[in-house]
XYZ file of N, CA, C and O in Angstrom:
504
model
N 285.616 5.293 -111.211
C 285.355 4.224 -112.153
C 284.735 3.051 -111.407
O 285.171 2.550 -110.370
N 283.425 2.610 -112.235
C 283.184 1.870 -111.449
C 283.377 -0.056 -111.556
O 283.513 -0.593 -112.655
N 283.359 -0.707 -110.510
C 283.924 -1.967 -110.812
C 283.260 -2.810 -111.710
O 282.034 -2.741 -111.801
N 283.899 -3.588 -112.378
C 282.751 -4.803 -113.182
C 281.757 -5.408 -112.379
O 281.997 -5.611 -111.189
N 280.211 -5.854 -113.091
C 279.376 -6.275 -112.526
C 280.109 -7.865 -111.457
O 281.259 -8.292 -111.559
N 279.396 -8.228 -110.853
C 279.458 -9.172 -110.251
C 279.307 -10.237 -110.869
O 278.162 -10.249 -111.321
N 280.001 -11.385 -111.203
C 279.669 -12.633 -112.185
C 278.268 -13.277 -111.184
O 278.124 -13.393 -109.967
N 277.660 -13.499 -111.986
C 276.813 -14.439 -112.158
C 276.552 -15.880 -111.808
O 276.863 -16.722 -112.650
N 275.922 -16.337 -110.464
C 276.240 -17.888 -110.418
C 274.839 -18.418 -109.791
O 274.393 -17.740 -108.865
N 274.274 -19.286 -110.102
C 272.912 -19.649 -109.725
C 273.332 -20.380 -108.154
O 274.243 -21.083 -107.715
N 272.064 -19.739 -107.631
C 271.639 -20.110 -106.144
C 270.606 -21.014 -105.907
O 269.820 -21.210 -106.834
N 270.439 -21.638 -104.796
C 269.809 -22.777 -104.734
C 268.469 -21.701 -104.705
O 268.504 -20.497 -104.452
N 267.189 -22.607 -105.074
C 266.047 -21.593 -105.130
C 265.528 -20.899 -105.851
O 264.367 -20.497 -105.770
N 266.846 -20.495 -107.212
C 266.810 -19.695 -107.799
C 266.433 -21.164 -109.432
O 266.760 -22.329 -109.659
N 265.628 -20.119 -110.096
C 265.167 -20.888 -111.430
C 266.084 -20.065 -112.326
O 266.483 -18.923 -112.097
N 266.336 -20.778 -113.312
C 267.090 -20.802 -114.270
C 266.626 -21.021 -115.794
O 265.717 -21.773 -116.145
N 267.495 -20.149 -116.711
C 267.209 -21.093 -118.214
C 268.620 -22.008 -118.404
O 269.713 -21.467 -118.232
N 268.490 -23.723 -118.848
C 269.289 -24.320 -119.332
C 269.519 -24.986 -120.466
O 268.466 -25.504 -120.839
N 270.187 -25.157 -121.006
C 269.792 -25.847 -122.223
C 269.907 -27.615 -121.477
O 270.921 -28.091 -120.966
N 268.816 -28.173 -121.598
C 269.055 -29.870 -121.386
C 269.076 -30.459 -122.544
O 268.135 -31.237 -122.705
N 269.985 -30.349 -123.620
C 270.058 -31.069 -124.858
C 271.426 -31.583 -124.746
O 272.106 -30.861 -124.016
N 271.991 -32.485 -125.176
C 270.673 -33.429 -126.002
C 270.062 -34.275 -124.607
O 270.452 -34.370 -123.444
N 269.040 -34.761 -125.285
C 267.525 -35.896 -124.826
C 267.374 -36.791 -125.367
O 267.409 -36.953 -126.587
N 267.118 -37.760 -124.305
C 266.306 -39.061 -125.081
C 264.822 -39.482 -124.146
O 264.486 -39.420 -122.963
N 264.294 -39.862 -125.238
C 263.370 -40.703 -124.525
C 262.086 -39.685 -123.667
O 261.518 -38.807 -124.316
N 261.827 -39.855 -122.600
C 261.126 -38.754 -121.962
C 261.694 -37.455 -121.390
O 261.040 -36.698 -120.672
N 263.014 -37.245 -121.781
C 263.902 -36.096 -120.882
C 263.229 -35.116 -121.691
O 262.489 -35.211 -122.670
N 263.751 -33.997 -120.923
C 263.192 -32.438 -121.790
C 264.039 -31.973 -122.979
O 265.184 -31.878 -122.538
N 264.030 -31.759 -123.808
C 265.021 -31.337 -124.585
C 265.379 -29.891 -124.781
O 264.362 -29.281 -124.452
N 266.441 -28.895 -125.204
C 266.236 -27.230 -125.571
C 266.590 -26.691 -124.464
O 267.057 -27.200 -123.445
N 266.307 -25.487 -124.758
C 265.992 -24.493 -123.340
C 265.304 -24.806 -122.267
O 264.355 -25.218 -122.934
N 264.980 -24.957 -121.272
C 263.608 -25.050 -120.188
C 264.414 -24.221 -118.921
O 265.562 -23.806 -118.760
N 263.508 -24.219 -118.343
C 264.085 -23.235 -116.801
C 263.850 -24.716 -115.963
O 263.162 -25.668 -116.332
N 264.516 -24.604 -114.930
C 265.095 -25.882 -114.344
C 265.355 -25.001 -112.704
O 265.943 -23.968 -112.384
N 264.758 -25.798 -112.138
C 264.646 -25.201 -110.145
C 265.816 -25.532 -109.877
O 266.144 -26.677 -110.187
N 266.645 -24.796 -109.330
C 268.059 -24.985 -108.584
C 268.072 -25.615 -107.639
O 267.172 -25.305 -106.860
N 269.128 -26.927 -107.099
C 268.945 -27.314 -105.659
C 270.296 -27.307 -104.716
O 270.582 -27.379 -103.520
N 270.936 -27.181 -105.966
C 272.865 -27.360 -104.808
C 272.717 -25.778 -104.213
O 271.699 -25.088 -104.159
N 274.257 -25.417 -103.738
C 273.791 -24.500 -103.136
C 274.878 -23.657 -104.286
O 275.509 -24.260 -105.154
N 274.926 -22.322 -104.100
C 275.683 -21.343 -104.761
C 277.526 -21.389 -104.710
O 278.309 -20.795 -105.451
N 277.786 -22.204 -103.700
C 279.288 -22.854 -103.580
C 279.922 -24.179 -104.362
O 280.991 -24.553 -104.845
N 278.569 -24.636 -104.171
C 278.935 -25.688 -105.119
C 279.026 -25.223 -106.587
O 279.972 -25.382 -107.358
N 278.101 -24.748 -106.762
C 277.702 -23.943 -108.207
C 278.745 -23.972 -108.671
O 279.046 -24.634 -109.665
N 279.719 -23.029 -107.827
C 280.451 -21.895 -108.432
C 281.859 -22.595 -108.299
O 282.721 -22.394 -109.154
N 282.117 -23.554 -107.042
C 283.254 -24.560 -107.274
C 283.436 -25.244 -108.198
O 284.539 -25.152 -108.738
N 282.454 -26.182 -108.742
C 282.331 -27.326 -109.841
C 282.308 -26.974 -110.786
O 282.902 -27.490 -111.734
N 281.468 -25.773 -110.835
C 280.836 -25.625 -112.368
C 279.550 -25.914 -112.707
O 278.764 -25.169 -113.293
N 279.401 -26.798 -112.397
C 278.113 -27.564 -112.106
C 276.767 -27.264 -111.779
O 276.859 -26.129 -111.312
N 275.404 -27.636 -111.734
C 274.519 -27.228 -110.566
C 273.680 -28.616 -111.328
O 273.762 -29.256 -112.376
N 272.661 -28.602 -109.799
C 271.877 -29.436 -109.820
C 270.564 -29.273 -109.410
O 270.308 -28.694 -108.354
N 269.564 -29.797 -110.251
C 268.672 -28.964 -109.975
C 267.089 -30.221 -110.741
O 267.165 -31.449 -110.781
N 265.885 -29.387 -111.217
C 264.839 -30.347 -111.559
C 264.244 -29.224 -112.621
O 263.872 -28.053 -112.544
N 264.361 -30.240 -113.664
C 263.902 -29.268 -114.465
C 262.238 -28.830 -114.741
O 261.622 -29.709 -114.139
N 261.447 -28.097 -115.228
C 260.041 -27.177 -115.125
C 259.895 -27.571 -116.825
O 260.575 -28.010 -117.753
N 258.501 -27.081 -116.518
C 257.451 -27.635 -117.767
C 256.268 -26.657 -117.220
O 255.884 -26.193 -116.146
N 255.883 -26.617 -118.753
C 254.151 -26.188 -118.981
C 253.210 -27.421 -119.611
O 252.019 -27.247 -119.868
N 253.826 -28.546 -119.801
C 252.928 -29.368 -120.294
C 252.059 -30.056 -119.324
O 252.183 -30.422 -118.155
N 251.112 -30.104 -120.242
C 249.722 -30.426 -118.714
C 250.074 -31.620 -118.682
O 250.174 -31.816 -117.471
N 250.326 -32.537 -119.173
C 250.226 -33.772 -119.463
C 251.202 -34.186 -117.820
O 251.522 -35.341 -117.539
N 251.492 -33.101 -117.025
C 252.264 -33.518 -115.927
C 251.406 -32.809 -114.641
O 251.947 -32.500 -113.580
N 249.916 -32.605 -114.953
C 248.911 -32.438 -114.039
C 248.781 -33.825 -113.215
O 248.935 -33.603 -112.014
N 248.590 -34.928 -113.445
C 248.339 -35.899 -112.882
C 249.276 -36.559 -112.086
O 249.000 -37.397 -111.228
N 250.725 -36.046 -112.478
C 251.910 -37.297 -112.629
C 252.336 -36.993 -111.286
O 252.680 -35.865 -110.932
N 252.306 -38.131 -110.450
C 252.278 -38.408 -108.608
C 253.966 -37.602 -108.542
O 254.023 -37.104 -107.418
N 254.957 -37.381 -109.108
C 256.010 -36.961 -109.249
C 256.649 -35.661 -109.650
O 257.867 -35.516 -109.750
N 255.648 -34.615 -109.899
C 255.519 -33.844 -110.623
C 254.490 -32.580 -109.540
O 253.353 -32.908 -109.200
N 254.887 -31.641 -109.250
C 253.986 -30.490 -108.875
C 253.872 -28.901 -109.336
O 254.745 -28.220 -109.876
N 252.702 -28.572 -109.006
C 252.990 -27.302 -109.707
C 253.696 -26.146 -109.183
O 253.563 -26.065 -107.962
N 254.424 -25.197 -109.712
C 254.990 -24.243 -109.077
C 254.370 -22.504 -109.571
O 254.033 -22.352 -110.746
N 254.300 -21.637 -108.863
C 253.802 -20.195 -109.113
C 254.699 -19.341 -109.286
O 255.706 -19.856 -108.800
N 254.989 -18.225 -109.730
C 255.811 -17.435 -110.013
C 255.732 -16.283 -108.846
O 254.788 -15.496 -108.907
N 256.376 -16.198 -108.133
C 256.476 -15.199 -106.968
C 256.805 -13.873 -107.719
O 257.515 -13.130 -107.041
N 256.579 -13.544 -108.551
C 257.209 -11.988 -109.056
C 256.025 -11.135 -109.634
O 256.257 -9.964 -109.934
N 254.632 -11.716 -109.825
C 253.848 -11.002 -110.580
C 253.037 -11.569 -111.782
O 251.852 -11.467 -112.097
N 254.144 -12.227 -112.358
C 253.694 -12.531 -113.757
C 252.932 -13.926 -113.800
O 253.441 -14.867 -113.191
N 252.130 -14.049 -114.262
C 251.412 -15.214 -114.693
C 251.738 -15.693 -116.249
O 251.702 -15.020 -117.279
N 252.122 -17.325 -116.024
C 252.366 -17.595 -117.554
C 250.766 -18.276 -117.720
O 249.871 -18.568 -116.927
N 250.952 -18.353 -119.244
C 249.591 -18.913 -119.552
C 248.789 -20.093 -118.608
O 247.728 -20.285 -118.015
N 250.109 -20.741 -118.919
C 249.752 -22.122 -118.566
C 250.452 -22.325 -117.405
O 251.438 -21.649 -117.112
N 249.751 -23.738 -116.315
C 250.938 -24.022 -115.108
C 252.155 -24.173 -115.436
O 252.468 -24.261 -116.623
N 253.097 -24.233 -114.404
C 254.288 -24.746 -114.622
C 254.614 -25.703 -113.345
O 254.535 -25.498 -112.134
N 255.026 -26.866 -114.136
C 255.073 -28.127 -113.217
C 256.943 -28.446 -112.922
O 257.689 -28.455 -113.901
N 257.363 -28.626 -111.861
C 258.689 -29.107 -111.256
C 258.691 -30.299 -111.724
O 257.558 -30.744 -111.904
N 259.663 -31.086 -112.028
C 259.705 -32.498 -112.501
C 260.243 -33.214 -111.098
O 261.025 -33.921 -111.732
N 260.374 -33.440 -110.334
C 260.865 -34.116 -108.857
C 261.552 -35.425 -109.620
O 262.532 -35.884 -109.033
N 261.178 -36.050 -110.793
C 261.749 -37.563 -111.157
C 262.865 -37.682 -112.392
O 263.331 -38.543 -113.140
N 262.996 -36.184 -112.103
C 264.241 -36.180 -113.478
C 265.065 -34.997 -112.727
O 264.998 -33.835 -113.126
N 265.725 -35.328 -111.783
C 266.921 -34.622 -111.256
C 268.157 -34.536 -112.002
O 268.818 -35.575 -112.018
N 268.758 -33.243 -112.805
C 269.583 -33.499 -113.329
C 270.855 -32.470 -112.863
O 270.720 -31.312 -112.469
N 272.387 -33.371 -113.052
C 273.610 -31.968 -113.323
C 273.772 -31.974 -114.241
O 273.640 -33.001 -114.906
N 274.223 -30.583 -114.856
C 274.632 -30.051 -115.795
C 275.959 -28.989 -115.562
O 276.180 -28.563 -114.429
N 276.659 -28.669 -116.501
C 277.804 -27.602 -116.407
C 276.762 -26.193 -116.983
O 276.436 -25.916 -118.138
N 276.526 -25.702 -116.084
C 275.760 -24.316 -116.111
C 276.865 -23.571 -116.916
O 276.012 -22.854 -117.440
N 277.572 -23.294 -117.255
C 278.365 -22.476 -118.452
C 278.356 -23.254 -119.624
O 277.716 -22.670 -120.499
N 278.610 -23.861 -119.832
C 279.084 -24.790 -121.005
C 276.987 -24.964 -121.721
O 276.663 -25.181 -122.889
N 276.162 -24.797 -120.686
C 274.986 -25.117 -121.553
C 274.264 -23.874 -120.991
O 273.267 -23.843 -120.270
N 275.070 -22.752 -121.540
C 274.572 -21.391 -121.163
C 273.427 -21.057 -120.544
O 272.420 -20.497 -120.977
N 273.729 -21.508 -119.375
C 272.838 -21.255 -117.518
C 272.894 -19.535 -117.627
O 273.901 -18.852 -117.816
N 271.610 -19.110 -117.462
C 271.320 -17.658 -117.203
C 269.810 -17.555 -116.428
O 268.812 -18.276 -116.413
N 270.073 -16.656 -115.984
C 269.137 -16.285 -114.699
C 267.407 -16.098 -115.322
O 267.148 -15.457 -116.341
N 266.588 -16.649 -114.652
C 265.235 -16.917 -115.397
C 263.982 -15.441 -114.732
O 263.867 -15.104 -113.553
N 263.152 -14.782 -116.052
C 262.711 -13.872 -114.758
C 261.585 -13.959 -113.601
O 260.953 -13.075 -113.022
N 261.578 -15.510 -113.477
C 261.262 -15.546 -111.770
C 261.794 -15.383 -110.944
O 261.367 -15.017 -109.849
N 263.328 -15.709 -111.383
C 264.188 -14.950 -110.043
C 264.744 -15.855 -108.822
O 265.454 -16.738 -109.301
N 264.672 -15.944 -107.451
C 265.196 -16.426 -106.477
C 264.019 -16.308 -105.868
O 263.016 -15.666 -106.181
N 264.316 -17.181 -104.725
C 263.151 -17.522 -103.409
C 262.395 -18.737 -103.117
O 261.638 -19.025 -102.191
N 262.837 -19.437 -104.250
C 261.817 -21.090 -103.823
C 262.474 -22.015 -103.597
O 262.749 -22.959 -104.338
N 262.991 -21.674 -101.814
C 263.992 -22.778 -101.278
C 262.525 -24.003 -100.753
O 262.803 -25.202 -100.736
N 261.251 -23.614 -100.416
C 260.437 -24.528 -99.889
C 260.307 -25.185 -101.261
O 260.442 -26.406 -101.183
N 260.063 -24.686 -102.610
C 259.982 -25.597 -103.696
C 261.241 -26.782 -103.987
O 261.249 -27.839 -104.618
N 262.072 -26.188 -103.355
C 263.487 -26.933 -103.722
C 262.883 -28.055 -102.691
O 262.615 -29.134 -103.220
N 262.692 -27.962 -101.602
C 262.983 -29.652 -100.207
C 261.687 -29.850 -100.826
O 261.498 -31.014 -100.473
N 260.408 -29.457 -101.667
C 259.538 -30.177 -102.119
C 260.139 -31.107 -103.007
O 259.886 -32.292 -102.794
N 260.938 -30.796 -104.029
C 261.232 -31.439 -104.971
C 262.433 -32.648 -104.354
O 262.226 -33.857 -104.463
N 263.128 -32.328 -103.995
C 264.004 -33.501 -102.994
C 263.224 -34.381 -101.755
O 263.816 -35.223 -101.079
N 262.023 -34.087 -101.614
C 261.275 -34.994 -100.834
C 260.899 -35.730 -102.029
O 261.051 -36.898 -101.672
N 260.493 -35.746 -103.252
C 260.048 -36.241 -104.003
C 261.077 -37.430 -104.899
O 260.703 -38.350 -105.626
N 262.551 -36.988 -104.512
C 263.485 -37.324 -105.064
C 263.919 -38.527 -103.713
O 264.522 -39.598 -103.783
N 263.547 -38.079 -102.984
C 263.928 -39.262 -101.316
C 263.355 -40.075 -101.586
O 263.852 -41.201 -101.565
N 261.773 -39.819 -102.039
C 260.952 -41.187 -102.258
C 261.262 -42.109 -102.961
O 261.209 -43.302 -102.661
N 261.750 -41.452 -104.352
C 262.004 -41.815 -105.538
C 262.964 -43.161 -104.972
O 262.755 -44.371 -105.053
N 263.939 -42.490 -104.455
C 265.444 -43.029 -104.231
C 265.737 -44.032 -102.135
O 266.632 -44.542 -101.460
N 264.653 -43.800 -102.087
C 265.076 -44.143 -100.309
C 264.112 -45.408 -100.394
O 262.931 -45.352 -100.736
N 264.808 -46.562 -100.027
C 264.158 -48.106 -100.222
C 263.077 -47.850 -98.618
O 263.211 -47.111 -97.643
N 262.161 -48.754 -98.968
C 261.070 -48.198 -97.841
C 261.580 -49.462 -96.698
O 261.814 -50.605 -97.092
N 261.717 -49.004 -95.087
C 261.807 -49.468 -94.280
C 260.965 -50.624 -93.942
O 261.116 -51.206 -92.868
């Protein structure tokens, strides 16, 4: 007999679907897939994860805060998909039914992109 699957817990690197609702103002609202940045201990201690949430809207081609990311698995979506670096958010990944996105794992260099972006944001200049 074989054992139950392995639960499920997002890894840093790893993209995700979350729900970020509710929103105000410029936040994302709904579902969106959102770049992981804590690590898989924390995840799975807290409950929690933290991470930046992703977009296809172009309207975040320009935005000095904002870069694009590729899908390492094959698939091409229509449109880019942009990291938000200026809207770092936690959320309780269970409670806003966090499930695994099919890009998958591997974009730890996208992750310190997006936290360099978040240093700037946040680190008063010398």
């Amino acid at each position: 007999m074989a054992g139950a699957p392995p639960l499920w817990i997002p890894e840093r690197g790893e993209i995700i679907f979350i729900n970020h609702s509710p929103a105000v103002g410029d936040e994302i609202p709904d579902t969106h897939p959102m770049l992981v940045a804590s690590t898989r201990a924390f995840n799975d201690q807290t409950g929690l994860v933290i991470g930046l949430p992703m977009t296809h809207s172009g309207r975040h081609e320009d935005n000095l805060f904002a870069f694009k990311i590729q899908n390492r698995n094959g698939t091409t979506p229509p449109n880019p998909s942009y990291v938000l670096g200026h809207q770092p958010k936690s959320f309780d990944w269970r409670k806003r039914d966090g499930r695994p996105h099919s890009w998958g794992k591997g974009y730890v260099a996208e992750v310190d992109q997006a936290l360099a972006i978040v240093d700037q944001i946040c680190r008063p200049p010398i």
